[in-house]
JSON list of C-alpha atoms and ligand atoms in Angstrom, two decimals:
[
{"chain": "A", "resi": 116, "resn": "MET", "atom": "CA", "xyz": [-119.51, 37.37, 21.25]},
{"chain": "A", "resi": 117, "resn": "THR", "atom": "CA", "xyz": [-119.65, 33.22, 21.01]},
{"chain": "A", "resi": 118, "resn": "ASP", "atom": "CA", "xyz": [-117.94, 30.97, 23.68]},
{"chain": "A", "resi": 119, "resn": "GLN", "atom": "CA", "xyz": [-115.67, 29.88, 20.74]},
{"chain": "A", "resi": 120, "resn": "GLU", "atom": "CA", "xyz": [-114.97, 33.31, 19.80]},
{"chain": "A", "resi": 121, "resn": "LEU", "atom": "CA", "xyz": [-113.99, 34.14, 23.42]},
{"chain": "A", "resi": 122, "resn": "ILE", "atom": "CA", "xyz": [-111.88, 31.35, 23.61]},
{"chain": "A", "resi": 123, "resn": "ALA", "atom": "CA", "xyz": [-110.33, 32.64, 20.88]},
{"chain": "A", "resi": 124, "resn": "ALA", "atom": "CA", "xyz": [-109.83, 35.90, 22.19]},
{"chain": "A", "resi": 125, "resn": "ALA", "atom": "CA", "xyz": [-107.92, 34.64, 24.85]},
{"chain": "A", "resi": 126, "resn": "ARG", "atom": "CA", "xyz": [-105.79, 32.46, 22.93]},
{"chain": "A", "resi": 127, "resn": "SER", "atom": "CA", "xyz": [-104.58, 34.91, 21.04]},
{"chain": "A", "resi": 128, "resn": "ALA", "atom": "CA", "xyz": [-104.35, 37.29, 24.36]},
{"chain": "A", "resi": 129, "resn": "ALA", "atom": "CA", "xyz": [-102.35, 34.70, 25.66]},
{"chain": "A", "resi": 130, "resn": "LEU", "atom": "CA", "xyz": [-99.60, 35.57, 22.23]},
{"chain": "A", "resi": 131, "resn": "LYS", "atom": "CA", "xyz": [-98.88, 38.77, 24.17]},
{"chain": "A", "resi": 132, "resn": "ALA", "atom": "CA", "xyz": [-98.19, 37.48, 27.25]},
{"chain": "A", "resi": 133, "resn": "TYR", "atom": "CA", "xyz": [-94.47, 38.41, 28.86]},
{"chain": "A", "resi": 134, "resn": "ALA", "atom": "CA", "xyz": [-93.64, 35.04, 30.43]},
{"chain": "A", "resi": 135, "resn": "PRO", "atom": "CA", "xyz": [-89.86, 34.59, 29.82]},
{"chain": "A", "resi": 136, "resn": "TYR", "atom": "CA", "xyz": [-89.23, 32.61, 33.35]},
{"chain": "A", "resi": 137, "resn": "SER", "atom": "CA", "xyz": [-91.98, 29.83, 33.07]},
{"chain": "A", "resi": 138, "resn": "GLY", "atom": "CA", "xyz": [-92.55, 29.21, 29.76]},
{"chain": "A", "resi": 139, "resn": "PHE", "atom": "CA", "xyz": [-96.15, 29.48, 30.25]},
{"chain": "A", "resi": 140, "resn": "SER", "atom": "CA", "xyz": [-98.10, 31.81, 28.34]},
{"chain": "A", "resi": 141, "resn": "VAL", "atom": "CA", "xyz": [-102.20, 32.82, 29.66]},
{"chain": "A", "resi": 142, "resn": "GLY", "atom": "CA", "xyz": [-104.42, 34.70, 28.01]},
{"chain": "A", "resi": 143, "resn": "CYS", "atom": "CA", "xyz": [-107.96, 36.04, 29.57]},
{"chain": "A", "resi": 144, "resn": "ALA", "atom": "CA", "xyz": [-110.49, 37.42, 27.91]},
{"chain": "A", "resi": 145, "resn": "ILE", "atom": "CA", "xyz": [-113.45, 39.34, 29.92]},
{"chain": "A", "resi": 146, "resn": "GLU", "atom": "CA", "xyz": [-116.96, 39.82, 28.61]},
{"chain": "A", "resi": 147, "resn": "SER", "atom": "CA", "xyz": [-119.19, 42.40, 30.43]},
{"chain": "A", "resi": 148, "resn": "VAL", "atom": "CA", "xyz": [-122.83, 42.38, 30.90]},
{"chain": "A", "resi": 149, "resn": "ASP", "atom": "CA", "xyz": [-122.99, 44.54, 27.62]},
{"chain": "A", "resi": 150, "resn": "GLY", "atom": "CA", "xyz": [-121.38, 42.64, 25.91]},
{"chain": "A", "resi": 151, "resn": "ASP", "atom": "CA", "xyz": [-117.83, 44.65, 25.93]},
{"chain": "A", "resi": 152, "resn": "VAL", "atom": "CA", "xyz": [-115.25, 42.76, 26.40]},
{"chain": "A", "resi": 153, "resn": "VAL", "atom": "CA", "xyz": [-111.49, 43.02, 27.23]},
{"chain": "A", "resi": 154, "resn": "THR", "atom": "CA", "xyz": [-107.99, 41.08, 27.17]},
{"chain": "A", "resi": 155, "resn": "GLY", "atom": "CA", "xyz": [-104.48, 40.51, 29.34]},
{"chain": "A", "resi": 156, "resn": "ALA", "atom": "CA", "xyz": [-102.12, 38.44, 29.39]},
{"chain": "A", "resi": 157, "resn": "ASN", "atom": "CA", "xyz": [-99.80, 37.68, 32.01]},
{"chain": "A", "resi": 158, "resn": "MET", "atom": "CA", "xyz": [-96.48, 39.51, 32.50]},
{"chain": "A", "resi": 159, "resn": "GLU", "atom": "CA", "xyz": [-93.94, 38.13, 34.47]},
{"chain": "A", "resi": 160, "resn": "ASN", "atom": "CA", "xyz": [-90.97, 39.92, 36.37]},
{"chain": "A", "resi": 161, "resn": "ALA", "atom": "CA", "xyz": [-87.02, 38.84, 37.15]},
{"chain": "A", "resi": 162, "resn": "CYS", "atom": "CA", "xyz": [-87.85, 39.35, 40.53]},
{"chain": "A", "resi": 163, "resn": "TYR", "atom": "CA", "xyz": [-89.98, 36.61, 40.47]},
{"chain": "A", "resi": 164, "resn": "ARG", "atom": "CA", "xyz": [-93.07, 37.09, 43.27]},
{"chain": "A", "resi": 165, "resn": "LEU", "atom": "CA", "xyz": [-94.13, 40.14, 41.22]},
{"chain": "A", "resi": 166, "resn": "GLY", "atom": "CA", "xyz": [-95.35, 38.30, 37.89]},
{"chain": "A", "resi": 167, "resn": "ILE", "atom": "CA", "xyz": [-99.14, 38.76, 37.32]},
{"chain": "A", "resi": 168, "resn": "CYS", "atom": "CA", "xyz": [-101.73, 36.62, 35.56]},
{"chain": "A", "resi": 169, "resn": "ALA", "atom": "CA", "xyz": [-103.99, 36.96, 32.84]},
{"chain": "A", "resi": 170, "resn": "GLU", "atom": "CA", "xyz": [-106.92, 37.38, 35.34]},
{"chain": "A", "resi": 171, "resn": "GLN", "atom": "CA", "xyz": [-105.77, 40.16, 36.85]},
{"chain": "A", "resi": 172, "resn": "SER", "atom": "CA", "xyz": [-104.29, 41.72, 33.80]},
{"chain": "A", "resi": 173, "resn": "ALA", "atom": "CA", "xyz": [-107.63, 41.26, 32.30]},
{"chain": "A", "resi": 174, "resn": "LEU", "atom": "CA", "xyz": [-109.50, 42.82, 35.10]},
{"chain": "A", "resi": 175, "resn": "THR", "atom": "CA", "xyz": [-107.33, 45.65, 35.51]},
{"chain": "A", "resi": 176, "resn": "ALA", "atom": "CA", "xyz": [-108.52, 46.17, 31.76]},
{"chain": "A", "resi": 177, "resn": "ALA", "atom": "CA", "xyz": [-112.19, 45.57, 33.00]},
{"chain": "A", "resi": 178, "resn": "GLN", "atom": "CA", "xyz": [-111.97, 48.47, 35.88]},
{"chain": "A", "resi": 179, "resn": "HIS", "atom": "CA", "xyz": [-110.91, 50.87, 32.96]},
{"chain": "A", "resi": 180, "resn": "ALA", "atom": "CA", "xyz": [-113.39, 49.95, 30.63]},
{"chain": "A", "resi": 181, "resn": "PHE", "atom": "CA", "xyz": [-116.40, 49.45, 31.93]},
{"chain": "A", "resi": 182, "resn": "GLY", "atom": "CA", "xyz": [-116.15, 49.11, 35.69]},
{"chain": "A", "resi": 183, "resn": "LEU", "atom": "CA", "xyz": [-115.47, 45.14, 38.11]},
{"chain": "A", "resi": 184, "resn": "ASP", "atom": "CA", "xyz": [-119.32, 45.44, 38.71]},
{"chain": "A", "resi": 185, "resn": "LYS", "atom": "CA", "xyz": [-119.71, 44.84, 35.12]},
{"chain": "A", "resi": 186, "resn": "VAL", "atom": "CA", "xyz": [-118.29, 41.90, 34.42]},
{"chain": "A", "resi": 187, "resn": "ALA", "atom": "CA", "xyz": [-119.72, 38.73, 33.62]},
{"chain": "A", "resi": 188, "resn": "ARG", "atom": "CA", "xyz": [-118.07, 35.82, 31.51]},
{"chain": "A", "resi": 189, "resn": "ILE", "atom": "CA", "xyz": [-114.11, 35.37, 32.08]},
{"chain": "A", "resi": 190, "resn": "PHE", "atom": "CA", "xyz": [-112.35, 33.24, 29.71]},
{"chain": "A", "resi": 191, "resn": "VAL", "atom": "CA", "xyz": [-108.89, 32.08, 30.63]},
{"chain": "A", "resi": 192, "resn": "ALA", "atom": "CA", "xyz": [-106.30, 29.84, 27.84]},
{"chain": "A", "resi": 193, "resn": "GLY", "atom": "CA", "xyz": [-102.59, 29.12, 28.80]},
{"chain": "A", "resi": 194, "resn": "GLY", "atom": "CA", "xyz": [-100.00, 26.95, 26.88]},
{"chain": "A", "resi": 195, "resn": "ASP", "atom": "CA", "xyz": [-96.91, 27.35, 24.79]},
{"chain": "A", "resi": 196, "resn": "GLY", "atom": "CA", "xyz": [-97.22, 30.65, 23.23]},
{"chain": "A", "resi": 197, "resn": "SER", "atom": "CA", "xyz": [-93.97, 31.14, 21.82]},
{"chain": "A", "resi": 198, "resn": "GLY", "atom": "CA", "xyz": [-95.24, 29.29, 18.47]},
{"chain": "A", "resi": 199, "resn": "ASP", "atom": "CA", "xyz": [-97.26, 31.43, 15.90]},
{"chain": "A", "resi": 200, "resn": "GLU", "atom": "CA", "xyz": [-100.79, 29.24, 18.26]},
{"chain": "A", "resi": 201, "resn": "LEU", "atom": "CA", "xyz": [-101.34, 29.00, 21.42]},
{"chain": "A", "resi": 202, "resn": "THR", "atom": "CA", "xyz": [-100.54, 24.99, 21.85]},
{"chain": "A", "resi": 203, "resn": "GLY", "atom": "CA", "xyz": [-101.29, 22.73, 24.72]},
{"chain": "A", "resi": 204, "resn": "ALA", "atom": "CA", "xyz": [-103.76, 20.04, 25.92]},
{"chain": "A", "resi": 205, "resn": "GLN", "atom": "CA", "xyz": [-104.33, 20.90, 29.36]},
{"chain": "A", "resi": 206, "resn": "THR", "atom": "CA", "xyz": [-106.60, 23.11, 30.95]},
{"chain": "A", "resi": 207, "resn": "VAL", "atom": "CA", "xyz": [-105.93, 26.42, 33.07]},
{"chain": "A", "resi": 208, "resn": "THR", "atom": "CA", "xyz": [-108.15, 27.17, 35.51]},
{"chain": "A", "resi": 209, "resn": "PRO", "atom": "CA", "xyz": [-107.79, 30.64, 37.18]},
{"chain": "A", "resi": 210, "resn": "CYS", "atom": "CA", "xyz": [-104.76, 30.02, 40.65]},
{"chain": "A", "resi": 211, "resn": "GLY", "atom": "CA", "xyz": [-105.77, 30.77, 44.07]},
{"chain": "A", "resi": 212, "resn": "GLY", "atom": "CA", "xyz": [-105.19, 35.00, 43.62]},
{"chain": "A", "resi": 213, "resn": "CYS", "atom": "CA", "xyz": [-106.87, 35.29, 40.92]},
{"chain": "A", "resi": 214, "resn": "ARG", "atom": "CA", "xyz": [-110.22, 33.96, 42.07]},
{"chain": "A", "resi": 215, "resn": "GLN", "atom": "CA", "xyz": [-109.94, 36.31, 45.29]},
{"chain": "A", "resi": 216, "resn": "ALA", "atom": "CA", "xyz": [-109.59, 39.09, 42.35]},
{"chain": "A", "resi": 217, "resn": "ILE", "atom": "CA", "xyz": [-112.84, 37.28, 41.01]},
{"chain": "A", "resi": 218, "resn": "LEU", "atom": "CA", "xyz": [-114.47, 37.00, 43.81]},
{"chain": "A", "resi": 219, "resn": "GLU", "atom": "CA", "xyz": [-114.26, 41.27, 44.46]},
{"chain": "A", "resi": 220, "resn": "ALA", "atom": "CA", "xyz": [-115.88, 41.53, 41.05]},
{"chain": "A", "resi": 221, "resn": "ALA", "atom": "CA", "xyz": [-118.36, 39.11, 41.53]},
{"chain": "A", "resi": 222, "resn": "GLN", "atom": "CA", "xyz": [-119.26, 40.50, 45.16]},
{"chain": "A", "resi": 223, "resn": "LEU", "atom": "CA", "xyz": [-119.52, 43.96, 43.75]},
{"chain": "A", "resi": 224, "resn": "SER", "atom": "CA", "xyz": [-122.13, 43.03, 40.93]},
{"chain": "A", "resi": 225, "resn": "GLU", "atom": "CA", "xyz": [-123.74, 40.63, 43.58]},
{"chain": "A", "resi": 226, "resn": "ARG", "atom": "CA", "xyz": [-123.38, 37.88, 40.09]},
{"chain": "A", "resi": 227, "resn": "ASP", "atom": "CA", "xyz": [-122.02, 34.37, 40.23]},
{"chain": "A", "resi": 228, "resn": "VAL", "atom": "CA", "xyz": [-119.16, 35.48, 37.65]},
{"chain": "A", "resi": 229, "resn": "GLU", "atom": "CA", "xyz": [-119.23, 32.77, 35.28]},
{"chain": "A", "resi": 230, "resn": "ILE", "atom": "CA", "xyz": [-114.95, 31.45, 33.97]},
{"chain": "A", "resi": 231, "resn": "ILE", "atom": "CA", "xyz": [-114.53, 28.93, 31.05]},
{"chain": "A", "resi": 232, "resn": "CYS", "atom": "CA", "xyz": [-111.55, 27.57, 31.07]},
{"chain": "A", "resi": 233, "resn": "SER", "atom": "CA", "xyz": [-109.67, 25.75, 28.30]},
{"chain": "A", "resi": 234, "resn": "ASN", "atom": "CA", "xyz": [-106.58, 24.35, 27.27]},
{"chain": "A", "resi": 235, "resn": "GLY", "atom": "CA", "xyz": [-103.96, 25.84, 24.77]},
{"chain": "A", "resi": 236, "resn": "GLU", "atom": "CA", "xyz": [-105.87, 24.67, 21.48]},
{"chain": "A", "resi": 237, "resn": "GLY", "atom": "CA", "xyz": [-108.94, 25.70, 22.01]},
{"chain": "A", "resi": 238, "resn": "SER", "atom": "CA", "xyz": [-110.13, 22.03, 22.21]},
{"chain": "A", "resi": 239, "resn": "VAL", "atom": "CA", "xyz": [-111.71, 22.76, 26.49]},
{"chain": "A", "resi": 240, "resn": "GLN", "atom": "CA", "xyz": [-114.49, 24.29, 27.33]},
{"chain": "A", "resi": 241, "resn": "GLU", "atom": "CA", "xyz": [-114.73, 23.94, 31.52]},
{"chain": "A", "resi": 242, "resn": "ARG", "atom": "CA", "xyz": [-117.56, 25.76, 33.08]},
{"chain": "A", "resi": 243, "resn": "HIS", "atom": "CA", "xyz": [-117.23, 27.19, 36.54]},
{"chain": "A", "resi": 244, "resn": "ARG", "atom": "CA", "xyz": [-118.93, 29.48, 38.42]},
{"chain": "A", "resi": 245, "resn": "ILE", "atom": "CA", "xyz": [-116.81, 31.73, 41.48]},
{"chain": "A", "resi": 246, "resn": "SER", "atom": "CA", "xyz": [-119.20, 30.04, 43.70]},
{"chain": "A", "resi": 247, "resn": "MET", "atom": "CA", "xyz": [-117.40, 27.42, 42.88]},
{"chain": "A", "resi": 248, "resn": "LEU", "atom": "CA", "xyz": [-114.03, 27.69, 42.84]},
{"chain": "A", "resi": 249, "resn": "ILE", "atom": "CA", "xyz": [-113.61, 29.86, 45.81]},
{"chain": "A", "resi": 250, "resn": "PRO", "atom": "CA", "xyz": [-116.03, 28.97, 48.11]},
{"chain": "A", "resi": 251, "resn": "HIS", "atom": "CA", "xyz": [-117.22, 30.59, 51.06]},
{"chain": "A", "resi": 252, "resn": "GLY", "atom": "CA", "xyz": [-114.46, 33.11, 50.26]},
{"chain": "A", "resi": 253, "resn": "PHE", "atom": "CA", "xyz": [-113.79, 36.74, 51.87]},
{"chain": "A", "resi": 254, "resn": "GLY", "atom": "CA", "xyz": [-114.80, 39.83, 49.57]},
{"chain": "A", "resi": 255, "resn": "PRO", "atom": "CA", "xyz": [-116.08, 43.51, 50.14]},
{"chain": "A", "resi": 256, "resn": "ALA", "atom": "CA", "xyz": [-119.37, 41.83, 51.64]},
{"chain": "A", "resi": 257, "resn": "ASN", "atom": "CA", "xyz": [-117.94, 40.66, 53.94]},
{"chain": "A", "resi": 258, "resn": "LEU", "atom": "CA", "xyz": [-116.56, 43.90, 55.18]},
{"chain": "A", "resi": 259, "resn": "ALA", "atom": "CA", "xyz": [-120.25, 44.90, 55.57]},
{"chain": "A", "resi": 260, "resn": "ASP", "atom": "CA", "xyz": [-119.87, 45.29, 59.72]},
{"chain": "A", "resi": 261, "resn": "ALA", "atom": "CA", "xyz": [-116.57, 47.28, 59.54]},
{"chain": "A", "resi": 262, "resn": "GLY", "atom": "CA", "xyz": [-116.81, 50.10, 61.93]},
{"chain": "B", "resi": 532, "resn": "LIG", "atom": "N1", "xyz": [-100.54, 32.33, 35.27]},
{"chain": "B", "resi": 532, "resn": "LIG", "atom": "C1", "xyz": [-101.75, 33.21, 35.14]},
{"chain": "B", "resi": 532, "resn": "LIG", "atom": "O1", "xyz": [-101.41, 33.82, 34.58]},
{"chain": "B", "resi": 532, "resn": "LIG", "atom": "N2", "xyz": [-103.18, 32.48, 35.78]},
{"chain": "B", "resi": 532, "resn": "LIG", "atom": "C2", "xyz": [-103.22, 31.70, 36.44]},
{"chain": "B", "resi": 532, "resn": "LIG", "atom": "O2", "xyz": [-104.06, 31.11, 36.90]},
{"chain": "B", "resi": 532, "resn": "LIG", "atom": "C3", "xyz": [-102.27, 30.93, 36.28]},
{"chain": "B", "resi": 532, "resn": "LIG", "atom": "C4", "xyz": [-100.92, 31.18, 36.27]},
{"chain": "B", "resi": 532, "resn": "LIG", "atom": "C5", "xyz": [-99.46, 32.51, 35.09]},
{"chain": "B", "resi": 532, "resn": "LIG", "atom": "C6", "xyz": [-98.62, 32.86, 36.10]},
{"chain": "B", "resi": 532, "resn": "LIG", "atom": "C7", "xyz": [-97.08, 32.83, 35.72]},
{"chain": "B", "resi": 532, "resn": "LIG", "atom": "O3", "xyz": [-96.41, 34.03, 34.68]},
{"chain": "B", "resi": 532, "resn": "LIG", "atom": "C8", "xyz": [-97.35, 31.62, 34.55]},
{"chain": "B", "resi": 532, "resn": "LIG", "atom": "O4", "xyz": [-98.61, 31.74, 34.87]},
{"chain": "B", "resi": 532, "resn": "LIG", "atom": "C9", "xyz": [-96.66, 30.44, 35.44]},
{"chain": "B", "resi": 532, "resn": "LIG", "atom": "O5", "xyz": [-97.29, 29.56, 36.73]}
]
């Protein structure tokens, strides 16, 4: 799929968010090394802290579909999902917890996973690598010396 198609997939996934508390819908599309694509959206909870981000929702789907070690590219978009299409001008980058979750996949695959961040209306393409978003991170590779 093209970058534009994957941004569209992330925007469309955001419309399936369950975000009654924040009103902020986030969608994520993950592409595997073989070109398979899964999506996810944020799912909030009345016990606020139990909400799940779009990226972690999509990473769960990725593990089921092709395995975390095959994650190649991650597309994120967020904004107002109350209408027929996602809107909003501000770019969404993964929160700290999601960066840590992406690092798990990145270290498993020994790949500097690419993260393409967009806004609600899909007019932005901000490109990052996980090594830039979480420098000096702690992941499975750092447990090599465990007993
Ligand atoms: N959110 C995500 O799904 N991903 C992010 O990277 C940033 C934040 C969600 C969590 C919450 O449901 C809403 O956006 C507002 O923070």
